[in-house]
Amino acid sequence: MSILKEKKKIVLWASGNGTNVENIIRFFEQDAKVAVAGVFTNNPKAGVLQRAANYNVPTEVCSNTDFEQGSVNKLLAKYQPDLIVLAGFLRKIAPSTIAAYPNQIINIHPALLPNFGGPGMYGMRVHQEVVAAKAEKSGITIHYVTPHYDEGEIIFQATTAVSPEDTPKRLAAKVHQLEYEHYPNVIANLLSS
Ligand code: GAR
């Protein structure tokens, strides 16, 4: 008799374009152990909604208040996620959500924390600051989410050199490549341990 194990479920949260979300969906599309159960966004106009729909992944649009005050928890409970994965999600998360999913919410930040993080530091702003500071390297940080922006325990970092010719846009492209390469594997490793 074969024992069929249920797949681990992940829910992806994003606020914008969603290229990381698409990359993660593609990575786990045929996976025997992990399924992307849904994509949540706070932005009804986010490109991520169409990207998820292209792969028939259910989507949920919630208000900023739902995310920030925790009423999203009710909806989230329907999905029973093993892991909540933030990929370009730009709102603060309610303490009640963090408490309901201890060490089960992770985020990716497009720089090497603890540098170039904190409130207001997201997306292209981060790359502008890194270039302006003439930093020699940047990269990605994957970390657990706590009530404080970008302060949770670091799970994984990868670096890329910043050359004098790099504009914020060029640096963003390099960092995105690192994100595509590593984020799905880090998720898979967390769920298998
Ligand atoms: C990613 O680079 C991600 O690291 C960043 O937003 C981008 C979203 O790109 N997240 C943050 O800045 C969070 N502080 P995408 O929509 O193409 O995946």
XYZ file of N, CA, C and O and ligand atoms in Angstrom:
790
model
N 0.842 -1.197 0.000
C 0.000 0.000 0.000
C 0.885 1.257 0.000
O 1.828 1.349 0.770
N 0.581 2.188 -0.870
C 1.405 3.408 -0.886
C 0.822 4.454 0.073
O -0.392 4.577 0.205
N 1.706 5.149 0.724
C 1.252 6.194 1.643
C 1.403 7.537 0.928
O 2.504 7.957 0.598
N 0.274 8.176 0.674
C 0.331 9.474 -0.007
C 0.393 10.584 1.034
O -0.531 10.763 1.823
N 1.484 11.311 1.030
C 1.615 12.407 1.990
C 1.035 13.674 1.381
O 1.208 13.939 0.202
N 0.350 14.473 2.237
C -0.169 15.742 1.742
C 0.972 16.703 1.458
O 1.961 16.704 2.181
N 0.796 17.511 0.421
C 1.838 18.496 0.112
C 1.860 19.600 1.165
O 0.818 19.952 1.712
N 3.049 20.164 1.387
C 3.154 21.373 2.212
C 2.591 22.539 1.397
O 2.812 22.611 0.181
N 1.896 23.450 2.075
C 1.259 24.556 1.345
C 1.947 25.891 1.642
O 2.220 26.197 2.796
N 2.180 26.639 0.590
C 2.700 27.990 0.799
C 1.731 29.014 0.216
O 1.004 28.734 -0.743
N 1.715 30.171 0.844
C 0.927 31.296 0.353
C 1.914 32.431 0.092
O 2.810 32.679 0.899
N 1.769 33.076 -1.060
C 2.713 34.132 -1.453
C 2.026 35.495 -1.325
O 0.879 35.641 -1.760
N 2.739 36.458 -0.761
C 2.195 37.817 -0.620
C 3.062 38.782 -1.441
O 4.300 38.754 -1.335
N 2.388 39.614 -2.238
C 3.119 40.587 -3.052
C 2.278 41.837 -3.242
O 1.044 41.780 -3.144
N 2.942 42.947 -3.543
C 2.227 44.222 -3.721
C 2.339 44.775 -5.137
O 1.675 45.759 -5.458
N 3.206 44.194 -5.961
C 3.464 44.839 -7.251
C 3.554 43.874 -8.417
O 2.691 43.012 -8.608
N 4.652 43.993 -9.131
C 4.831 43.278 -10.393
C 4.744 41.759 -10.245
O 4.069 41.070 -11.003
N 5.447 41.216 -9.263
C 5.296 39.793 -8.980
C 6.186 38.855 -9.766
O 5.846 37.680 -9.948
N 7.357 39.324 -10.217
C 8.226 38.394 -10.963
C 8.761 37.289 -10.050
O 8.922 36.153 -10.485
N 9.013 37.618 -8.782
C 9.432 36.567 -7.839
C 8.303 35.563 -7.610
O 8.547 34.363 -7.550
N 7.111 36.069 -7.471
C 5.966 35.166 -7.278
C 5.868 34.206 -8.464
O 5.728 32.990 -8.287
N 5.967 34.743 -9.667
C 5.876 33.865 -10.852
C 6.993 32.824 -10.842
O 6.767 31.643 -11.119
N 8.186 33.266 -10.494
C 9.324 32.345 -10.454
C 9.102 31.221 -9.435
O 9.405 30.054 -9.694
N 8.539 31.578 -8.284
C 8.283 30.567 -7.233
C 7.161 29.618 -7.683
O 7.241 28.406 -7.497
N 6.118 30.179 -8.296
C 5.030 29.323 -8.796
C 5.583 28.309 -9.800
O 5.285 27.116 -9.743
N 6.415 28.785 -10.720
C 6.978 27.890 -11.755
C 7.852 26.813 -11.118
O 7.816 25.650 -11.511
N 8.642 27.217 -10.120
C 9.562 26.281 -9.471
C 8.798 25.116 -8.844
O 9.238 23.969 -8.909
N 7.658 25.413 -8.208
C 6.936 24.359 -7.477
C 5.789 23.742 -8.283
O 5.069 22.896 -7.765
N 5.642 24.155 -9.558
C 4.497 23.701 -10.355
C 4.351 22.177 -10.376
O 3.265 21.646 -10.230
N 5.464 21.482 -10.577
C 5.409 20.016 -10.680
C 5.961 19.350 -9.421
O 6.310 18.180 -9.457
N 6.093 20.116 -8.335
C 6.765 19.577 -7.155
C 5.862 18.578 -6.421
O 4.666 18.793 -6.263
N 6.465 17.516 -5.964
C 5.689 16.460 -5.286
C 5.406 16.805 -3.825
O 4.515 16.225 -3.208
N 6.174 17.736 -3.273
C 6.059 17.985 -1.827
C 5.480 19.350 -1.459
O 5.050 19.544 -0.328
N 5.548 20.309 -2.375
C 5.144 21.687 -2.044
C 4.161 22.212 -3.095
O 4.376 22.008 -4.292
N 3.103 22.870 -2.615
C 2.147 23.490 -3.544
C 1.949 24.957 -3.188
O 1.892 25.307 -2.007
N 1.847 25.803 -4.206
C 1.486 27.204 -3.974
C -0.045 27.251 -3.893
O -0.747 27.019 -4.878
N -0.559 27.531 -2.687
C -2.015 27.456 -2.473
C -2.715 28.746 -2.872
O -3.889 28.730 -3.253
N -1.990 29.877 -2.784
C -2.655 31.130 -3.109
C -1.690 32.295 -3.126
O -0.573 32.200 -2.628
N -2.171 33.384 -3.738
C -1.395 34.630 -3.783
C -2.256 35.730 -3.196
O -3.398 35.926 -3.615
N -1.723 36.416 -2.206
C -2.428 37.511 -1.550
C -1.775 38.833 -1.941
O -0.547 38.928 -2.022
N -2.605 39.857 -2.166
C -2.059 41.192 -2.407
C -2.921 42.254 -1.731
O -4.108 42.025 -1.464
N -2.303 43.394 -1.475
C -3.017 44.546 -0.932
C -3.354 45.530 -2.050
O -3.939 46.570 -1.786
N -2.941 45.179 -3.282
C -3.040 46.142 -4.383
C -3.869 45.556 -5.529
O -3.403 44.676 -6.259
N -5.104 46.048 -5.691
C -5.977 45.477 -6.723
C -5.429 45.642 -8.138
O -5.874 44.971 -9.061
N -4.443 46.555 -8.317
C -3.896 46.779 -9.655
C -2.564 46.073 -9.851
O -1.880 46.267 -10.869
N -2.150 45.274 -8.894
C -0.813 44.672 -8.959
C -0.702 43.672 -10.115
O -1.602 42.851 -10.340
N 0.413 43.740 -10.815
C 0.671 42.816 -11.921
C 0.688 41.368 -11.462
O 0.424 40.445 -12.242
N 0.964 41.168 -10.187
C 1.053 39.801 -9.662
C -0.276 39.049 -9.833
O -0.283 37.819 -9.962
N -1.392 39.774 -9.869
C -2.700 39.094 -9.976
C -2.817 38.347 -11.302
O -3.253 37.193 -11.343
N -2.410 39.003 -12.391
C -2.465 38.343 -13.700
C -1.462 37.203 -13.774
O -1.741 36.139 -14.321
N -0.279 37.438 -13.201
C 0.752 36.371 -13.226
C 0.225 35.113 -12.523
O 0.403 34.005 -13.017
N -0.419 35.285 -11.368
C -0.950 34.120 -10.643
C -2.075 33.464 -11.437
O -2.134 32.228 -11.545
N -2.935 34.291 -12.000
C -4.063 33.752 -12.771
C -3.564 32.923 -13.956
O -4.175 31.910 -14.317
N -2.451 33.323 -14.549
C -1.896 32.575 -15.688
C -1.561 31.132 -15.319
O -1.474 30.272 -16.191
N -1.333 30.903 -14.026
C -0.995 29.537 -13.568
C -2.144 28.923 -12.764
O -1.953 27.926 -12.071
N -3.304 29.544 -12.861
C -4.500 29.073 -12.129
C -4.288 28.998 -10.620
O -4.843 28.118 -9.948
N -3.484 29.895 -10.108
C -3.301 29.965 -8.654
C -4.341 30.947 -8.100
O -4.461 32.067 -8.600
N -5.124 30.530 -7.088
C -6.138 31.439 -6.520
C -5.516 32.721 -5.971
O -4.413 32.684 -5.423
N -6.244 33.827 -6.116
C -5.729 35.112 -5.624
C -6.726 35.736 -4.644
O -7.924 35.493 -4.727
N -6.190 36.533 -3.739
C -7.006 37.254 -2.759
C -6.511 38.685 -2.693
O -5.314 38.921 -2.548
N -7.437 39.639 -2.835
C -7.092 41.052 -2.649
C -7.674 41.500 -1.317
O -8.884 41.403 -1.109
N -6.812 41.954 -0.422
C -7.257 42.442 0.882
C -6.805 43.890 1.035
O -5.851 44.320 0.380
N -7.477 44.614 1.905
C -7.111 46.031 2.082
C -5.852 46.145 2.938
O -5.484 45.206 3.658
N -5.241 47.310 2.882
C -4.078 47.570 3.738
C -4.446 47.342 5.202
O -3.662 46.788 5.967
N -5.640 47.786 5.572
C -6.098 47.619 6.963
C -6.225 46.142 7.321
O -5.873 45.737 8.422
N -6.738 45.344 6.389
C -6.844 43.894 6.651
C -5.478 43.316 7.015
O -5.363 42.496 7.919
N -4.461 43.735 6.272
C -3.115 43.217 6.543
C -2.558 43.806 7.837
O -1.969 43.093 8.650
N -2.767 45.108 8.021
C -2.110 45.779 9.141
C -2.807 45.531 10.467
O -2.204 45.644 11.524
N -4.102 45.183 10.412
C -4.820 44.949 11.677
C -5.153 43.485 11.902
O -5.746 43.131 12.923
N -4.830 42.648 10.943
C -4.915 41.204 11.178
C -6.208 40.526 10.774
O -6.360 39.321 10.976
N -7.148 41.275 10.160
C -8.378 40.576 9.757
C -8.117 39.619 8.594
O -8.961 38.777 8.264
N -6.953 39.724 7.999
C -6.549 38.772 6.958
C -6.412 37.346 7.538
O -6.493 36.357 6.809
N -6.248 37.238 8.848
C -6.023 35.921 9.479
C -7.142 34.928 9.171
O -6.891 33.742 8.988
N -8.366 35.437 9.126
C -9.514 34.569 8.895
C -9.426 33.910 7.517
O -9.616 32.705 7.364
N -9.105 34.736 6.538
C -8.969 34.247 5.155
C -7.779 33.291 5.037
O -7.846 32.247 4.386
N -6.718 33.684 5.706
C -5.483 32.892 5.688
C -5.733 31.489 6.242
O -5.212 30.490 5.731
N -6.569 31.423 7.277
C -6.833 30.132 7.927
C -7.442 29.135 6.948
O -7.216 27.928 7.049
N -8.186 29.627 5.969
C -8.785 28.735 4.962
C -7.726 28.032 4.136
O -7.938 26.953 3.611
N -6.577 28.693 3.978
C -5.492 28.131 3.152
C -4.570 27.203 3.943
O -3.808 26.459 3.362
N -4.628 27.305 5.266
C -3.772 26.490 6.147
C -2.321 26.422 5.672
O -1.776 25.336 5.443
N -1.693 27.577 5.508
C -0.322 27.562 4.974
C 0.703 27.036 5.984
O 0.596 27.309 7.180
N 1.654 26.280 5.484
C 2.805 25.892 6.302
C 3.815 27.030 6.337
O 4.605 27.128 7.273
N 3.807 27.828 5.271
C 4.752 28.947 5.183
C 4.097 30.095 4.411
O 3.450 29.865 3.378
N 4.260 31.312 4.935
C 3.807 32.520 4.228
C 5.056 33.197 3.693
O 5.990 33.484 4.456
N 5.076 33.416 2.395
C 6.292 33.898 1.730
C 6.035 35.292 1.166
O 5.199 35.464 0.269
N 6.730 36.286 1.711
C 6.613 37.646 1.198
C 7.603 37.837 0.060
O 8.800 37.563 0.223
N 7.080 38.298 -1.076
C 7.947 38.506 -2.244
C 7.561 39.838 -2.867
O 6.689 39.909 -3.740
N 8.168 40.908 -2.354
C 7.794 42.239 -2.829
C 6.501 42.697 -2.177
O 5.709 43.412 -2.784
N 6.281 42.308 -0.930
C 5.101 42.760 -0.184
C 5.502 43.956 0.660
O 6.481 43.879 1.413
N 4.748 45.061 0.526
C 5.260 46.329 1.036
C 4.488 46.913 2.219
O 4.754 48.041 2.629
N 3.548 46.180 2.783
C 2.829 46.699 3.934
C 3.329 46.058 5.213
O 3.890 44.962 5.194
N 3.047 46.733 6.301
C 3.375 46.165 7.598
C 2.396 45.025 7.911
O 1.246 45.048 7.461
N 2.853 44.047 8.658
C 2.006 42.892 8.960
C 1.578 42.954 10.417
O 2.372 43.278 11.306
N 0.317 42.594 10.670
C -0.231 42.691 12.024
C 0.497 41.767 12.989
O 0.805 40.622 12.630
N 0.752 42.233 14.211
C 1.342 41.354 15.236
C 0.525 40.072 15.423
O 1.084 39.007 15.662
N -0.796 40.155 15.272
C -1.625 38.947 15.472
C -1.361 37.919 14.374
O -1.453 36.719 14.608
N -1.015 38.371 13.183
C -0.685 37.427 12.098
C 0.662 36.781 12.392
O 0.829 35.559 12.242
N 1.597 37.603 12.838
C 2.940 37.072 13.151
C 2.847 36.073 14.305
O 3.469 35.011 14.278
N 1.990 36.378 15.280
C 1.822 35.469 16.428
C 1.141 34.167 16.010
O 1.437 33.100 16.551
N 0.252 34.252 15.024
C -0.487 33.052 14.590
C 0.399 32.113 13.763
O 0.103 30.922 13.641
N 1.470 32.652 13.180
C 2.360 31.847 12.333
C 3.821 32.017 12.776
O 4.643 32.588 12.053
N 4.154 31.517 13.973
C 5.515 31.751 14.486
C 6.568 31.061 13.625
O 6.438 29.873 13.298
N 7.571 31.823 13.224
C 8.632 31.308 12.344
C 8.098 30.679 11.068
O 8.704 29.787 10.494
N 6.926 31.136 10.640
C 6.340 30.614 9.399
C 6.091 31.730 8.391
O 5.370 31.522 7.419
N 6.658 32.897 8.654
C 6.533 34.003 7.692
C 7.941 34.466 7.348
O 8.724 34.807 8.243
N 8.263 34.456 6.058
C 9.594 34.892 5.642
C 9.478 36.001 4.604
O 8.473 36.122 3.907
N 10.544 36.788 4.520
C 10.577 37.922 3.597
C 11.899 37.899 2.843
O 12.899 37.374 3.339
N 11.887 38.495 1.646
C 13.151 38.711 0.939
C 13.381 40.211 0.830
O 12.459 40.968 0.491
N 14.592 40.626 1.156
C 14.953 42.044 1.085
C 16.069 42.190 0.051
O 17.033 41.413 0.071
N 15.981 43.202 -0.833
C 16.935 43.287 -1.945
C 18.239 43.998 -1.592
O 18.727 44.843 -2.359
N 18.826 43.670 -0.452
C 20.134 44.209 -0.045
C 20.647 43.341 1.095
O 19.964 42.409 1.536
N 21.844 43.680 1.557
C 22.458 42.879 2.611
C 22.136 43.493 3.971
O 22.841 44.384 4.447
N 21.062 43.009 4.582
C 20.720 43.482 5.936
C 21.852 43.118 6.884
O 22.544 42.131 6.650
N 22.123 43.886 7.927
C 21.267 44.966 8.449
C 21.432 46.298 7.727
O 20.819 47.286 8.152
N 22.232 46.348 6.672
C 22.389 47.617 5.958
C 21.256 47.801 4.937
O 20.750 46.831 4.382
N 20.906 49.038 4.698
C 19.934 49.406 3.666
C 18.569 48.743 3.884
O 17.955 48.252 2.937
N 18.145 48.692 5.150
C 16.813 48.169 5.463
C 16.035 49.149 6.314
O 16.478 50.274 6.533
N 14.878 48.721 6.772
C 14.056 49.539 7.659
C 12.890 50.171 6.920
O 12.727 49.983 5.715
N 12.082 50.950 7.653
C 10.879 51.543 7.060
C 11.207 52.389 5.827
O 12.198 53.127 5.821
N 10.425 52.267 4.795
C 10.612 53.068 3.574
C 11.672 52.530 2.639
O 11.860 53.054 1.538
N 12.385 51.493 3.062
C 13.435 50.947 2.194
C 12.891 49.720 1.467
O 12.865 48.614 2.028
N 12.450 49.930 0.248
C 11.966 48.808 -0.544
C 12.215 49.076 -2.027
O 12.411 50.216 -2.454
N 12.257 47.989 -2.783
C 12.378 48.074 -4.237
C 13.512 48.972 -4.684
O 14.617 48.946 -4.144
N 13.219 49.830 -5.672
C 14.257 50.655 -6.301
C 14.921 51.622 -5.329
O 16.081 51.976 -5.494
N 14.186 52.028 -4.289
C 14.786 52.951 -3.290
C 16.032 52.340 -2.665
O 16.995 53.041 -2.376
N 15.970 51.047 -2.432
C 17.107 50.363 -1.811
C 18.316 50.446 -2.759
O 19.422 50.809 -2.341
N 18.098 50.163 -4.021
C 19.209 50.164 -4.977
C 19.779 51.575 -5.177
O 20.979 51.745 -5.355
N 18.904 52.574 -5.137
C 19.378 53.971 -5.238
C 20.314 54.296 -4.075
O 21.366 54.898 -4.257
N 19.936 53.857 -2.901
C 20.755 54.140 -1.703
C 22.094 53.401 -1.766
O 23.131 53.943 -1.396
N 22.050 52.171 -2.216
C 23.280 51.367 -2.290
C 24.250 52.013 -3.280
O 25.448 52.161 -2.999
N 23.741 52.437 -4.436
C 24.600 53.075 -5.449
C 25.117 54.415 -4.921
O 26.311 54.728 -5.035
N 24.248 55.194 -4.296
C 24.650 56.506 -3.772
C 25.730 56.361 -2.700
O 26.613 57.216 -2.576
N 25.667 55.273 -1.936
C 26.647 55.061 -0.857
C 27.958 54.480 -1.393
O 28.899 54.275 -0.633
N 27.996 54.203 -2.706
C 29.169 53.583 -3.344
C 29.581 52.294 -2.632
O 30.783 52.025 -2.434
N 28.584 51.527 -2.226
C 28.859 50.231 -1.582
C 29.537 49.308 -2.594
O 29.236 49.365 -3.795
N 30.451 48.470 -2.120
C 31.158 47.575 -3.042
C 30.368 46.321 -3.345
O 30.613 45.635 -4.332
N 29.455 45.974 -2.448
C 28.616 44.810 -2.728
C 27.192 45.021 -2.234
O 26.952 45.839 -1.332
N 26.293 44.293 -2.880
C 24.912 44.243 -2.412
C 24.462 42.792 -2.508
O 25.304 41.899 -2.594
N 23.164 42.566 -2.482
C 22.728 41.175 -2.548
C 21.311 41.001 -2.072
O 20.485 41.920 -2.190
N 21.034 39.824 -1.521
C 19.689 39.538 -1.022
C 19.779 39.001 0.403
O 20.775 38.371 0.777
N 18.735 39.279 1.159
C 18.619 38.722 2.505
C 17.235 38.094 2.648
O 16.226 38.765 2.413
N 17.214 36.829 3.031
C 15.946 36.159 3.322
C 15.897 35.980 4.835
O 16.855 35.485 5.440
N 14.808 36.453 5.438
C 14.768 36.465 6.905
C 13.355 36.200 7.412
O 12.370 36.380 6.675
N 13.266 35.781 8.677
C 11.953 35.632 9.311
C 11.365 37.016 9.560
O 12.113 37.992 9.760
N 10.041 37.083 9.543
C 9.361 38.363 9.745
C 8.995 38.517 11.221
O 8.450 37.605 11.840
N 9.326 39.691 11.756
C 8.943 40.058 13.114
C 8.146 41.369 13.018
O 8.049 41.942 11.927
N 7.617 41.862 14.143
C 6.857 43.117 14.055
C 7.718 44.311 13.608
O 7.191 45.376 13.307
N 9.037 44.167 13.597
C 9.894 45.286 13.178
C 10.452 45.032 11.778
O 10.995 43.962 11.513
N 10.335 46.042 10.917
C 10.782 45.924 9.531
C 12.213 45.400 9.434
O 13.139 45.960 10.048
N 12.418 44.365 8.672
C 13.750 43.888 8.271
C 14.655 43.501 9.438
O 15.879 43.552 9.325
N 14.062 43.107 10.579
C 14.911 42.804 11.742
C 14.912 41.341 12.161
O 15.606 40.967 13.099
N 14.112 40.507 11.531
C 14.029 39.105 11.957
C 15.303 38.331 11.663
O 16.168 38.784 10.894
N 15.394 37.167 12.278
C 16.589 36.320 12.110
C 16.868 36.039 10.627
O 15.954 35.704 9.857
N 18.126 36.182 10.257
C 18.506 35.972 8.857
C 18.637 34.475 8.566
O 19.285 33.735 9.312
N 18.012 34.047 7.487
C 18.042 32.648 7.077
C 19.115 32.430 6.011
O 19.816 31.419 6.002
N 19.238 33.405 5.103
C 20.134 33.211 3.945
C 20.509 34.569 3.356
O 19.682 35.467 3.293
N 21.767 34.682 2.928
C 22.182 35.868 2.159
C 23.023 35.426 0.968
O 23.731 34.412 1.042
N 22.949 36.181 -0.105
C 23.844 35.971 -1.253
C 24.274 37.349 -1.724
O 23.502 38.312 -1.623
N 25.495 37.438 -2.228
C 26.009 38.767 -2.583
C 26.321 38.887 -4.070
O 26.526 37.893 -4.770
N 26.340 40.138 -4.519
C 26.796 40.462 -5.867
C 27.649 41.723 -5.761
O 27.376 42.583 -4.907
N 28.665 41.812 -6.602
C 29.514 43.007 -6.584
C 28.750 44.182 -7.193
O 27.951 44.001 -8.113
N 29.005 45.371 -6.656
C 28.452 46.583 -7.271
C 29.613 47.272 -7.977
O 30.608 47.622 -7.340
N 29.498 47.429 -9.301
C 30.600 48.063 -10.033
C 30.307 49.550 -10.186
O 29.141 49.973 -10.089
N 31.346 50.360 -10.414
C 31.129 51.811 -10.534
C 30.149 52.161 -11.660
O 29.503 53.204 -11.633
N 30.031 51.265 -12.657
C 29.100 51.546 -13.778
C 27.657 51.207 -13.429
O 26.745 51.524 -14.193
N 27.424 50.546 -12.325
C 26.060 50.111 -12.016
C 25.154 51.286 -11.681
O 25.441 52.073 -10.780
N 24.050 51.376 -12.415
C 22.976 52.305 -12.051
C 22.040 51.544 -11.120
O 22.115 50.303 -11.039
N 21.135 52.241 -10.424
C 20.162 51.513 -9.597
C 19.408 50.449 -10.409
O 19.152 49.353 -9.935
N 19.107 50.778 -11.667
C 18.358 49.830 -12.501
C 19.181 48.572 -12.796
O 18.682 47.445 -12.744
N 20.457 48.794 -13.118
C 21.326 47.628 -13.402
C 21.519 46.775 -12.158
O 21.534 45.550 -12.225
N 21.677 47.446 -11.030
C 21.843 46.715 -9.771
C 20.559 45.928 -9.447
O 20.619 44.768 -9.022
N 19.409 46.548 -9.692
C 18.132 45.856 -9.438
C 18.061 44.567 -10.259
O 17.605 43.527 -9.758
N 18.534 44.623 -11.497
C 18.486 43.432 -12.360
C 19.398 42.329 -11.811
O 19.026 41.153 -11.783
N 20.582 42.725 -11.336
C 21.509 41.735 -10.754
C 20.888 41.086 -9.512
O 20.984 39.883 -9.306
N 20.287 41.931 -8.679
C 19.705 41.425 -7.430
C 18.501 40.525 -7.726
O 18.328 39.478 -7.110
N 17.711 40.918 -8.720
C 16.582 40.055 -9.103
C 17.075 38.670 -9.529
O 16.461 37.656 -9.204
N 18.182 38.628 -10.258
C 18.719 37.313 -10.672
C 19.041 36.458 -9.455
O 18.770 35.258 -9.440
N 19.650 37.080 -8.446
C 19.955 36.334 -7.212
C 18.672 35.838 -6.543
O 18.623 34.723 -6.025
N 17.667 36.697 -6.564
C 16.382 36.309 -5.948
C 15.796 35.092 -6.659
O 15.365 34.128 -6.016
N 15.800 35.129 -7.989
C 15.221 34.006 -8.753
C 16.007 32.724 -8.494
O 15.440 31.637 -8.410
N 17.312 32.866 -8.378
C 18.176 31.689 -8.208
C 17.975 31.032 -6.828
O 17.967 29.804 -6.729
N 17.828 31.862 -5.803
C 17.903 31.306 -4.441
C 16.583 31.182 -3.679
O 16.454 30.291 -2.840
N 15.629 32.096 -3.915
C 14.454 32.108 -3.031
C 13.686 30.772 -3.060
O 13.385 30.214 -2.009
N 13.409 30.206 -4.254
C 12.675 28.935 -4.254
C 13.415 27.822 -3.506
O 12.793 27.045 -2.776
N 14.720 27.764 -3.643
C 15.491 26.712 -2.946
C 15.449 26.891 -1.434
O 15.367 25.913 -0.698
N 15.535 28.135 -0.995
C 15.468 28.387 0.453
C 14.100 27.948 0.988
O 14.003 27.317 2.046
N 13.052 28.245 0.244
C 11.697 27.830 0.654
C 11.636 26.298 0.740
O 11.147 25.730 1.718
N 12.130 25.646 -0.299
C 12.095 24.168 -0.333
C 12.861 23.594 0.865
O 12.388 22.660 1.520
N 14.019 24.166 1.160
C 14.822 23.673 2.295
C 14.107 23.867 3.621
O 14.114 22.983 4.468
N 13.485 25.035 3.795
C 12.779 25.291 5.060
C 11.645 24.274 5.254
O 11.408 23.810 6.355
N 10.972 23.949 4.168
C 9.821 23.053 4.278
C 10.216 21.585 4.406
O 9.400 20.759 4.793
N 11.443 21.289 4.088
C 11.864 19.883 4.178
C 12.574 19.609 5.503
O 12.915 18.471 5.807
N 12.809 20.662 6.295
C 13.564 20.426 7.542
C 12.622 20.265 8.725
O 11.448 20.541 8.664
C 12.080 42.377 -5.002
O 13.355 42.805 -5.408
C 12.036 42.239 -3.490
O 13.264 41.881 -2.933
C 11.649 43.632 -3.080
O 10.697 44.040 -4.026
C 11.042 43.449 -5.286
C 9.782 42.896 -5.911
O 10.024 42.510 -7.239
N 11.129 43.650 -1.740
C 11.339 44.668 -0.891
O 11.944 45.659 -1.211
C 10.751 44.484 0.503
N 11.389 45.376 1.424
P 9.000 41.592 -8.033
O 7.604 42.192 -7.832
O 9.426 41.685 -9.451
O 9.089 40.214 -7.483
